[in-house]
Every structure is written in C-alpha cells, then in structure tokens.
Amino acid sequence: MTNRKTEITEAAIELIANKGIQGCTIKNLANKVGLSEAALYRHFKNKQAIFQGVIDSFSKLDSPCLEGNESSLVKIKNFLNDRFFRFAQNPLLAKVVLSEAIFQNDPVISKSVMIAMHKHRNILGKVIDEGQRANEIRADIGTQEIFRIIAGSMRITVTQWQLTNFLFNLENEGKKITAALLIMLKKND
C-alpha cells in the first residue's frame, strides 16, 4: 500500500471510529486527507475499496509470535500481549476492528471481515492443535471453543477499556487476562 493509501485508510479508520460508518463519506475523507474527491478516487476505486483497505489493515496484523519454536502456551501469550499492545497504541483501530457490525449492511465487506476473522482463527487454531498434540493444552475443550474463549476475553477487555474512556492500562489488564487464560488452558499433569 502506498503512503497516500495508508494515510487515506488511517483517516477512514478515524472517521469510522469517531463518526460511525455514516460519517465516513468521500467528502469527509477527502477533506481529512487534504485531497479533492476526484483525487481520492485515483487511490481507491470506490468507497467499498476504502472500507476493504480498513479491513486489510487489520488482516495484516498477523503476528510472528505464532511462529517459531516456543511452546504453544508461550505463542498464545505472545499473541495476546501483541494484540493488547497494538490496540493500546491504536485505540481507533481497535474500535473499528472490534465493531464489525458497522460493516454488516455491505455483503462484500461483511464477507471480507469474516475471511479476516477465519484467517486469524485458523492461525491460532493451528497453535492450539499443536499444543493439544504436545500435551501442553487441555484436549477436553475443542479448538473452536478455545479460540472463542481467547478472542472473547480479548474483545471484552478491549471493549471495557473503550467504554471507560481508556481509564485503565490495557496492556496490564491484557497480561492479567492472558495469565488467567493460560492457567485455564494448561493441561494438568
């Protein structure tokens, strides 16, 4: 993505986060980045392409922490810590990414959101499966359920942080949630 496209995507994230999907008009977006509406269309074919850029910016948050030789529990810990760090650094992205309902009226963008979600689920699911095969993670809970517990815990923590107007340290709370999750997931000998 070019620098200008990145700038437009970041501006779209800010508009969506602060004014909702309705506030992310081409006019508002062009004004925000200092372009004419026609010039904006030189970077993105249409508004849907801009929204796709927003989804892609989240989809690209793949974490190298899920690769390597560490144990599955360490990979999950590193993944969650990375996500909490990224959201703490960019609260607007968290607000947009964790509110995929804002895109639900557009079937193409909704499908892209689902693809991104499934991509992250599949990557984390492989780590969970590896951990279960290595007897690090409990096998009496299915991979899908573990993924939902992990993702749900992260989502509720970030949502509470947003609703309290960022009153608590998201990274510290994230570390507490992560530690609790790891205790629950660890296979007892």
PDB file of C-alpha atoms in Angstrom:
ATOM      1  CA  MET A   1       0.000   0.000   0.000  1.00  0.00           C
ATOM      2  CA  THR A   2       1.347   3.424  -0.926  1.00  0.00           C
ATOM      3  CA  ASN A   3       1.898   6.086   1.722  1.00  0.00           C
ATOM      4  CA  ARG A   4      -1.106   8.014   0.436  1.00  0.00           C
ATOM      5  CA  LYS A   5      -3.324   4.918   0.521  1.00  0.00           C
ATOM      6  CA  THR A   6      -2.162   4.227   4.070  1.00  0.00           C
ATOM      7  CA  GLU A   7      -2.964   7.822   5.015  1.00  0.00           C
ATOM      8  CA  ILE A   8      -6.444   7.519   3.492  1.00  0.00           C
ATOM      9  CA  THR A   9      -7.063   4.206   5.233  1.00  0.00           C
ATOM     10  CA  GLU A  10      -5.966   5.618   8.596  1.00  0.00           C
ATOM     11  CA  ALA A  11      -8.220   8.640   8.068  1.00  0.00           C
ATOM     12  CA  ALA A  12     -11.113   6.311   7.242  1.00  0.00           C
ATOM     13  CA  ILE A  13     -10.467   4.368  10.456  1.00  0.00           C
ATOM     14  CA  GLU A  14     -10.539   7.625  12.425  1.00  0.00           C
ATOM     15  CA  LEU A  15     -13.756   8.807  10.776  1.00  0.00           C
ATOM     16  CA  ILE A  16     -15.485   5.453  11.295  1.00  0.00           C
ATOM     17  CA  ALA A  17     -14.330   5.281  14.914  1.00  0.00           C
ATOM     18  CA  ASN A  18     -15.442   8.833  15.725  1.00  0.00           C
ATOM     19  CA  LYS A  19     -18.470   9.375  13.465  1.00  0.00           C
ATOM     20  CA  GLY A  20     -19.607   5.870  12.549  1.00  0.00           C
ATOM     21  CA  ILE A  21     -19.785   4.401   9.095  1.00  0.00           C
ATOM     22  CA  GLN A  22     -22.193   7.164   8.030  1.00  0.00           C
ATOM     23  CA  GLY A  23     -19.587   9.798   8.876  1.00  0.00           C
ATOM     24  CA  CYS A  24     -17.014   8.222   6.598  1.00  0.00           C
ATOM     25  CA  THR A  25     -18.213   9.914   3.443  1.00  0.00           C
ATOM     26  CA  ILE A  26     -15.974  10.533   0.465  1.00  0.00           C
ATOM     27  CA  LYS A  27     -16.325  14.263   1.101  1.00  0.00           C
ATOM     28  CA  ASN A  28     -15.308  13.963   4.777  1.00  0.00           C
ATOM     29  CA  LEU A  29     -12.467  11.631   3.916  1.00  0.00           C
ATOM     30  CA  ALA A  30     -11.140  13.871   1.131  1.00  0.00           C
ATOM     31  CA  ASN A  31     -11.248  16.881   3.474  1.00  0.00           C
ATOM     32  CA  LYS A  32      -9.461  14.942   6.213  1.00  0.00           C
ATOM     33  CA  VAL A  33      -6.532  13.989   3.982  1.00  0.00           C
ATOM     34  CA  GLY A  34      -6.457  17.267   2.058  1.00  0.00           C
ATOM     35  CA  LEU A  35      -7.460  15.911  -1.340  1.00  0.00           C
ATOM     36  CA  SER A  36     -10.293  16.618  -3.701  1.00  0.00           C
ATOM     37  CA  GLU A  37     -12.900  13.883  -4.013  1.00  0.00           C
ATOM     38  CA  ALA A  38     -11.685  13.189  -7.562  1.00  0.00           C
ATOM     39  CA  ALA A  39      -8.108  12.823  -6.337  1.00  0.00           C
ATOM     40  CA  LEU A  40      -9.246  10.368  -3.675  1.00  0.00           C
ATOM     41  CA  TYR A  41     -10.662   8.163  -6.423  1.00  0.00           C
ATOM     42  CA  ARG A  42      -7.212   7.960  -8.016  1.00  0.00           C
ATOM     43  CA  HIS A  43      -6.119   5.990  -4.953  1.00  0.00           C
ATOM     44  CA  PHE A  44      -9.252   3.922  -4.348  1.00  0.00           C
ATOM     45  CA  LYS A  45     -11.806   2.841  -6.945  1.00  0.00           C
ATOM     46  CA  ASN A  46     -14.776   3.491  -4.663  1.00  0.00           C
ATOM     47  CA  LYS A  47     -15.884   3.739  -1.048  1.00  0.00           C
ATOM     48  CA  GLN A  48     -16.123  -0.040  -0.757  1.00  0.00           C
ATOM     49  CA  ALA A  49     -12.438  -0.296  -1.748  1.00  0.00           C
ATOM     50  CA  ILE A  50     -11.593   2.139   1.061  1.00  0.00           C
ATOM     51  CA  PHE A  51     -13.522   0.007   3.548  1.00  0.00           C
ATOM     52  CA  GLN A  52     -11.697  -3.028   2.186  1.00  0.00           C
ATOM     53  CA  GLY A  53      -8.455  -1.181   2.928  1.00  0.00           C
ATOM     54  CA  VAL A  54      -9.606  -0.745   6.525  1.00  0.00           C
ATOM     55  CA  ILE A  55     -10.295  -4.492   6.820  1.00  0.00           C
ATOM     56  CA  ASP A  56      -6.981  -5.302   5.155  1.00  0.00           C
ATOM     57  CA  SER A  57      -5.137  -3.117   7.663  1.00  0.00           C
ATOM     58  CA  PHE A  58      -6.431  -5.415  10.423  1.00  0.00           C
ATOM     59  CA  SER A  59      -5.909  -8.561   8.422  1.00  0.00           C
ATOM     60  CA  LYS A  60      -2.236  -7.641   8.035  1.00  0.00           C
ATOM     61  CA  LEU A  61      -1.747  -7.655  11.793  1.00  0.00           C
ATOM     62  CA  ASP A  62      -0.521 -11.216  11.577  1.00  0.00           C
ATOM     63  CA  SER A  63       1.770 -11.855  14.409  1.00  0.00           C
ATOM     64  CA  PRO A  64       5.109 -13.590  14.025  1.00  0.00           C
ATOM     65  CA  CYS A  65       4.687 -14.604  17.675  1.00  0.00           C
ATOM     66  CA  LEU A  66       2.632 -17.576  16.483  1.00  0.00           C
ATOM     67  CA  GLU A  67       5.634 -18.948  14.639  1.00  0.00           C
ATOM     68  CA  GLY A  68       8.901 -20.283  15.969  1.00  0.00           C
ATOM     69  CA  ASN A  69       9.946 -22.957  18.412  1.00  0.00           C
ATOM     70  CA  GLU A  70       8.281 -21.722  21.598  1.00  0.00           C
ATOM     71  CA  SER A  71       5.618 -23.792  23.308  1.00  0.00           C
ATOM     72  CA  SER A  72       2.032 -23.268  22.220  1.00  0.00           C
ATOM     73  CA  LEU A  73       1.197 -21.577  25.518  1.00  0.00           C
ATOM     74  CA  VAL A  74       4.057 -19.110  25.039  1.00  0.00           C
ATOM     75  CA  LYS A  75       2.889 -18.423  21.477  1.00  0.00           C
ATOM     76  CA  ILE A  76      -0.658 -17.726  22.705  1.00  0.00           C
ATOM     77  CA  LYS A  77       0.702 -15.479  25.456  1.00  0.00           C
ATOM     78  CA  ASN A  78       2.871 -13.564  22.987  1.00  0.00           C
ATOM     79  CA  PHE A  79      -0.020 -13.278  20.506  1.00  0.00           C
ATOM     80  CA  LEU A  80      -2.390 -11.819  23.108  1.00  0.00           C
ATOM     81  CA  ASN A  81       0.232  -9.466  24.516  1.00  0.00           C
ATOM     82  CA  ASP A  82       0.937  -8.297  20.970  1.00  0.00           C
ATOM     83  CA  ARG A  83      -2.763  -7.660  20.279  1.00  0.00           C
ATOM     84  CA  PHE A  84      -3.284  -5.759  23.537  1.00  0.00           C
ATOM     85  CA  PHE A  85      -0.162  -3.687  22.779  1.00  0.00           C
ATOM     86  CA  ARG A  86      -1.317  -2.899  19.223  1.00  0.00           C
ATOM     87  CA  PHE A  87      -4.805  -1.903  20.371  1.00  0.00           C
ATOM     88  CA  ALA A  88      -3.389   0.238  23.200  1.00  0.00           C
ATOM     89  CA  GLN A  89      -1.206   2.010  20.626  1.00  0.00           C
ATOM     90  CA  ASN A  90      -4.096   2.488  18.184  1.00  0.00           C
ATOM     91  CA  PRO A  91      -7.430   2.713  20.036  1.00  0.00           C
ATOM     92  CA  LEU A  92      -9.253   3.830  16.894  1.00  0.00           C
ATOM     93  CA  LEU A  93      -8.251   0.675  15.046  1.00  0.00           C
ATOM     94  CA  ALA A  94      -9.472  -1.392  17.988  1.00  0.00           C
ATOM     95  CA  LYS A  95     -12.776   0.441  17.946  1.00  0.00           C
ATOM     96  CA  VAL A  96     -13.313  -0.230  14.248  1.00  0.00           C
ATOM     97  CA  VAL A  97     -11.936  -3.770  14.130  1.00  0.00           C
ATOM     98  CA  LEU A  98     -13.908  -4.961  17.124  1.00  0.00           C
ATOM     99  CA  SER A  99     -17.121  -3.400  15.810  1.00  0.00           C
ATOM    100  CA  GLU A 100     -17.525  -5.372  12.638  1.00  0.00           C
ATOM    101  CA  ALA A 101     -21.282  -4.814  12.887  1.00  0.00           C
ATOM    102  CA  ILE A 102     -20.650  -1.427  11.284  1.00  0.00           C
ATOM    103  CA  PHE A 103     -19.920  -3.251   8.041  1.00  0.00           C
ATOM    104  CA  GLN A 104     -22.795  -5.743   8.240  1.00  0.00           C
ATOM    105  CA  ASN A 105     -25.014  -3.951   5.713  1.00  0.00           C
ATOM    106  CA  ASP A 106     -22.450  -4.415   2.959  1.00  0.00           C
ATOM    107  CA  PRO A 107     -22.284  -8.091   1.933  1.00  0.00           C
ATOM    108  CA  VAL A 108     -18.906  -7.782   0.202  1.00  0.00           C
ATOM    109  CA  ILE A 109     -17.239  -6.077   3.162  1.00  0.00           C
ATOM    110  CA  SER A 110     -19.006  -8.421   5.631  1.00  0.00           C
ATOM    111  CA  LYS A 111     -17.526 -11.341   3.732  1.00  0.00           C
ATOM    112  CA  SER A 112     -14.064  -9.740   3.955  1.00  0.00           C
ATOM    113  CA  VAL A 113     -14.481  -9.307   7.718  1.00  0.00           C
ATOM    114  CA  MET A 114     -15.407 -12.985   8.014  1.00  0.00           C
ATOM    115  CA  ILE A 115     -12.423 -14.026   5.897  1.00  0.00           C
ATOM    116  CA  ALA A 116     -10.075 -11.993   8.128  1.00  0.00           C
ATOM    117  CA  MET A 117     -11.641 -13.475  11.258  1.00  0.00           C
ATOM    118  CA  HIS A 118     -11.335 -17.015   9.906  1.00  0.00           C
ATOM    119  CA  LYS A 119      -7.744 -16.381   8.895  1.00  0.00           C
ATOM    120  CA  HIS A 120      -6.841 -15.393  12.457  1.00  0.00           C
ATOM    121  CA  ARG A 121      -8.871 -18.290  13.839  1.00  0.00           C
ATOM    122  CA  ASN A 122      -7.065 -20.752  11.579  1.00  0.00           C
ATOM    123  CA  ILE A 123      -3.613 -19.454  12.510  1.00  0.00           C
ATOM    124  CA  LEU A 124      -4.368 -19.527  16.228  1.00  0.00           C
ATOM    125  CA  GLY A 125      -6.212 -22.842  15.812  1.00  0.00           C
ATOM    126  CA  LYS A 126      -3.045 -24.483  14.482  1.00  0.00           C
ATOM    127  CA  VAL A 127      -1.168 -23.329  17.567  1.00  0.00           C
ATOM    128  CA  ILE A 128      -3.923 -24.687  19.817  1.00  0.00           C
ATOM    129  CA  ASP A 129      -3.928 -28.019  17.952  1.00  0.00           C
ATOM    130  CA  GLU A 130      -0.126 -28.246  18.244  1.00  0.00           C
ATOM    131  CA  GLY A 131      -0.386 -27.571  21.960  1.00  0.00           C
ATOM    132  CA  GLN A 132      -3.006 -30.256  22.420  1.00  0.00           C
ATOM    133  CA  ARG A 133      -0.920 -32.808  20.476  1.00  0.00           C
ATOM    134  CA  ALA A 134       2.131 -31.897  22.600  1.00  0.00           C
ATOM    135  CA  ASN A 135       0.057 -32.287  25.820  1.00  0.00           C
ATOM    136  CA  GLU A 136       0.591 -28.614  26.721  1.00  0.00           C
ATOM    137  CA  ILE A 137      -3.029 -27.554  26.243  1.00  0.00           C
ATOM    138  CA  ARG A 138      -6.088 -29.361  27.538  1.00  0.00           C
ATOM    139  CA  ALA A 139      -7.650 -31.610  24.945  1.00  0.00           C
ATOM    140  CA  ASP A 140     -11.053 -31.833  26.635  1.00  0.00           C
ATOM    141  CA  ILE A 141     -12.011 -28.460  25.128  1.00  0.00           C
ATOM    142  CA  GLY A 142     -12.263 -28.131  21.351  1.00  0.00           C
ATOM    143  CA  THR A 143     -10.065 -25.841  19.305  1.00  0.00           C
ATOM    144  CA  GLN A 144     -13.030 -23.716  18.188  1.00  0.00           C
ATOM    145  CA  GLU A 145     -14.174 -23.229  21.776  1.00  0.00           C
ATOM    146  CA  ILE A 146     -10.670 -22.334  22.965  1.00  0.00           C
ATOM    147  CA  PHE A 147     -10.344 -19.819  20.137  1.00  0.00           C
ATOM    148  CA  ARG A 148     -13.666 -18.237  21.128  1.00  0.00           C
ATOM    149  CA  ILE A 149     -12.634 -18.075  24.778  1.00  0.00           C
ATOM    150  CA  ILE A 150      -9.353 -16.371  23.830  1.00  0.00           C
ATOM    151  CA  ALA A 151     -10.911 -13.984  21.309  1.00  0.00           C
ATOM    152  CA  GLY A 152     -13.904 -13.253  23.544  1.00  0.00           C
ATOM    153  CA  SER A 153     -11.698 -12.480  26.529  1.00  0.00           C
ATOM    154  CA  MET A 154      -9.650 -10.096  24.435  1.00  0.00           C
ATOM    155  CA  ARG A 155     -12.730  -8.431  22.944  1.00  0.00           C
ATOM    156  CA  ILE A 156     -14.488  -7.867  26.277  1.00  0.00           C
ATOM    157  CA  THR A 157     -11.338  -6.431  27.849  1.00  0.00           C
ATOM    158  CA  VAL A 158     -10.796  -4.019  24.944  1.00  0.00           C
ATOM    159  CA  THR A 159     -14.493  -3.086  24.885  1.00  0.00           C
ATOM    160  CA  GLN A 160     -14.466  -2.323  28.626  1.00  0.00           C
ATOM    161  CA  TRP A 161     -11.334  -0.230  28.130  1.00  0.00           C
ATOM    162  CA  GLN A 162     -13.052   1.741  25.393  1.00  0.00           C
ATOM    163  CA  LEU A 163     -16.303   2.186  27.332  1.00  0.00           C
ATOM    164  CA  THR A 164     -14.429   3.506  30.374  1.00  0.00           C
ATOM    165  CA  ASN A 165     -12.773   6.060  28.091  1.00  0.00           C
ATOM    166  CA  PHE A 166      -9.414   4.267  28.418  1.00  0.00           C
ATOM    167  CA  LEU A 167      -9.295   4.592  32.208  1.00  0.00           C
ATOM    168  CA  PHE A 168      -7.170   1.523  32.764  1.00  0.00           C
ATOM    169  CA  ASN A 169      -3.915   0.317  31.289  1.00  0.00           C
ATOM    170  CA  LEU A 170      -4.975  -2.080  28.553  1.00  0.00           C
ATOM    171  CA  GLU A 171      -1.625  -3.818  28.333  1.00  0.00           C
ATOM    172  CA  ASN A 172      -1.545  -4.541  32.082  1.00  0.00           C
ATOM    173  CA  GLU A 173      -5.127  -5.815  32.105  1.00  0.00           C
ATOM    174  CA  GLY A 174      -4.364  -7.830  28.990  1.00  0.00           C
ATOM    175  CA  LYS A 175      -1.460  -9.511  30.752  1.00  0.00           C
ATOM    176  CA  LYS A 176      -3.737 -10.442  33.662  1.00  0.00           C
ATOM    177  CA  ILE A 177      -6.362 -11.906  31.331  1.00  0.00           C
ATOM    178  CA  THR A 178      -3.680 -13.748  29.388  1.00  0.00           C
ATOM    179  CA  ALA A 179      -2.204 -15.246  32.570  1.00  0.00           C
ATOM    180  CA  ALA A 180      -5.665 -16.434  33.648  1.00  0.00           C
ATOM    181  CA  LEU A 181      -6.362 -17.931  30.226  1.00  0.00           C
ATOM    182  CA  LEU A 182      -3.080 -19.808  30.249  1.00  0.00           C
ATOM    183  CA  ILE A 183      -3.875 -21.297  33.650  1.00  0.00           C
ATOM    184  CA  MET A 184      -7.238 -22.484  32.329  1.00  0.00           C
ATOM    185  CA  LEU A 185      -5.778 -23.860  29.093  1.00  0.00           C
ATOM    186  CA  LYS A 186      -2.735 -25.615  30.530  1.00  0.00           C
ATOM    187  CA  LYS A 187      -3.066 -29.355  30.658  1.00  0.00           C
ATOM    188  CA  ASN A 188      -2.684 -30.584  34.234  1.00  0.00           C
ATOM    189  CA  ASP A 189      -0.270 -33.442  34.660  1.00  0.00           C
TER     190      ASP A 189
END
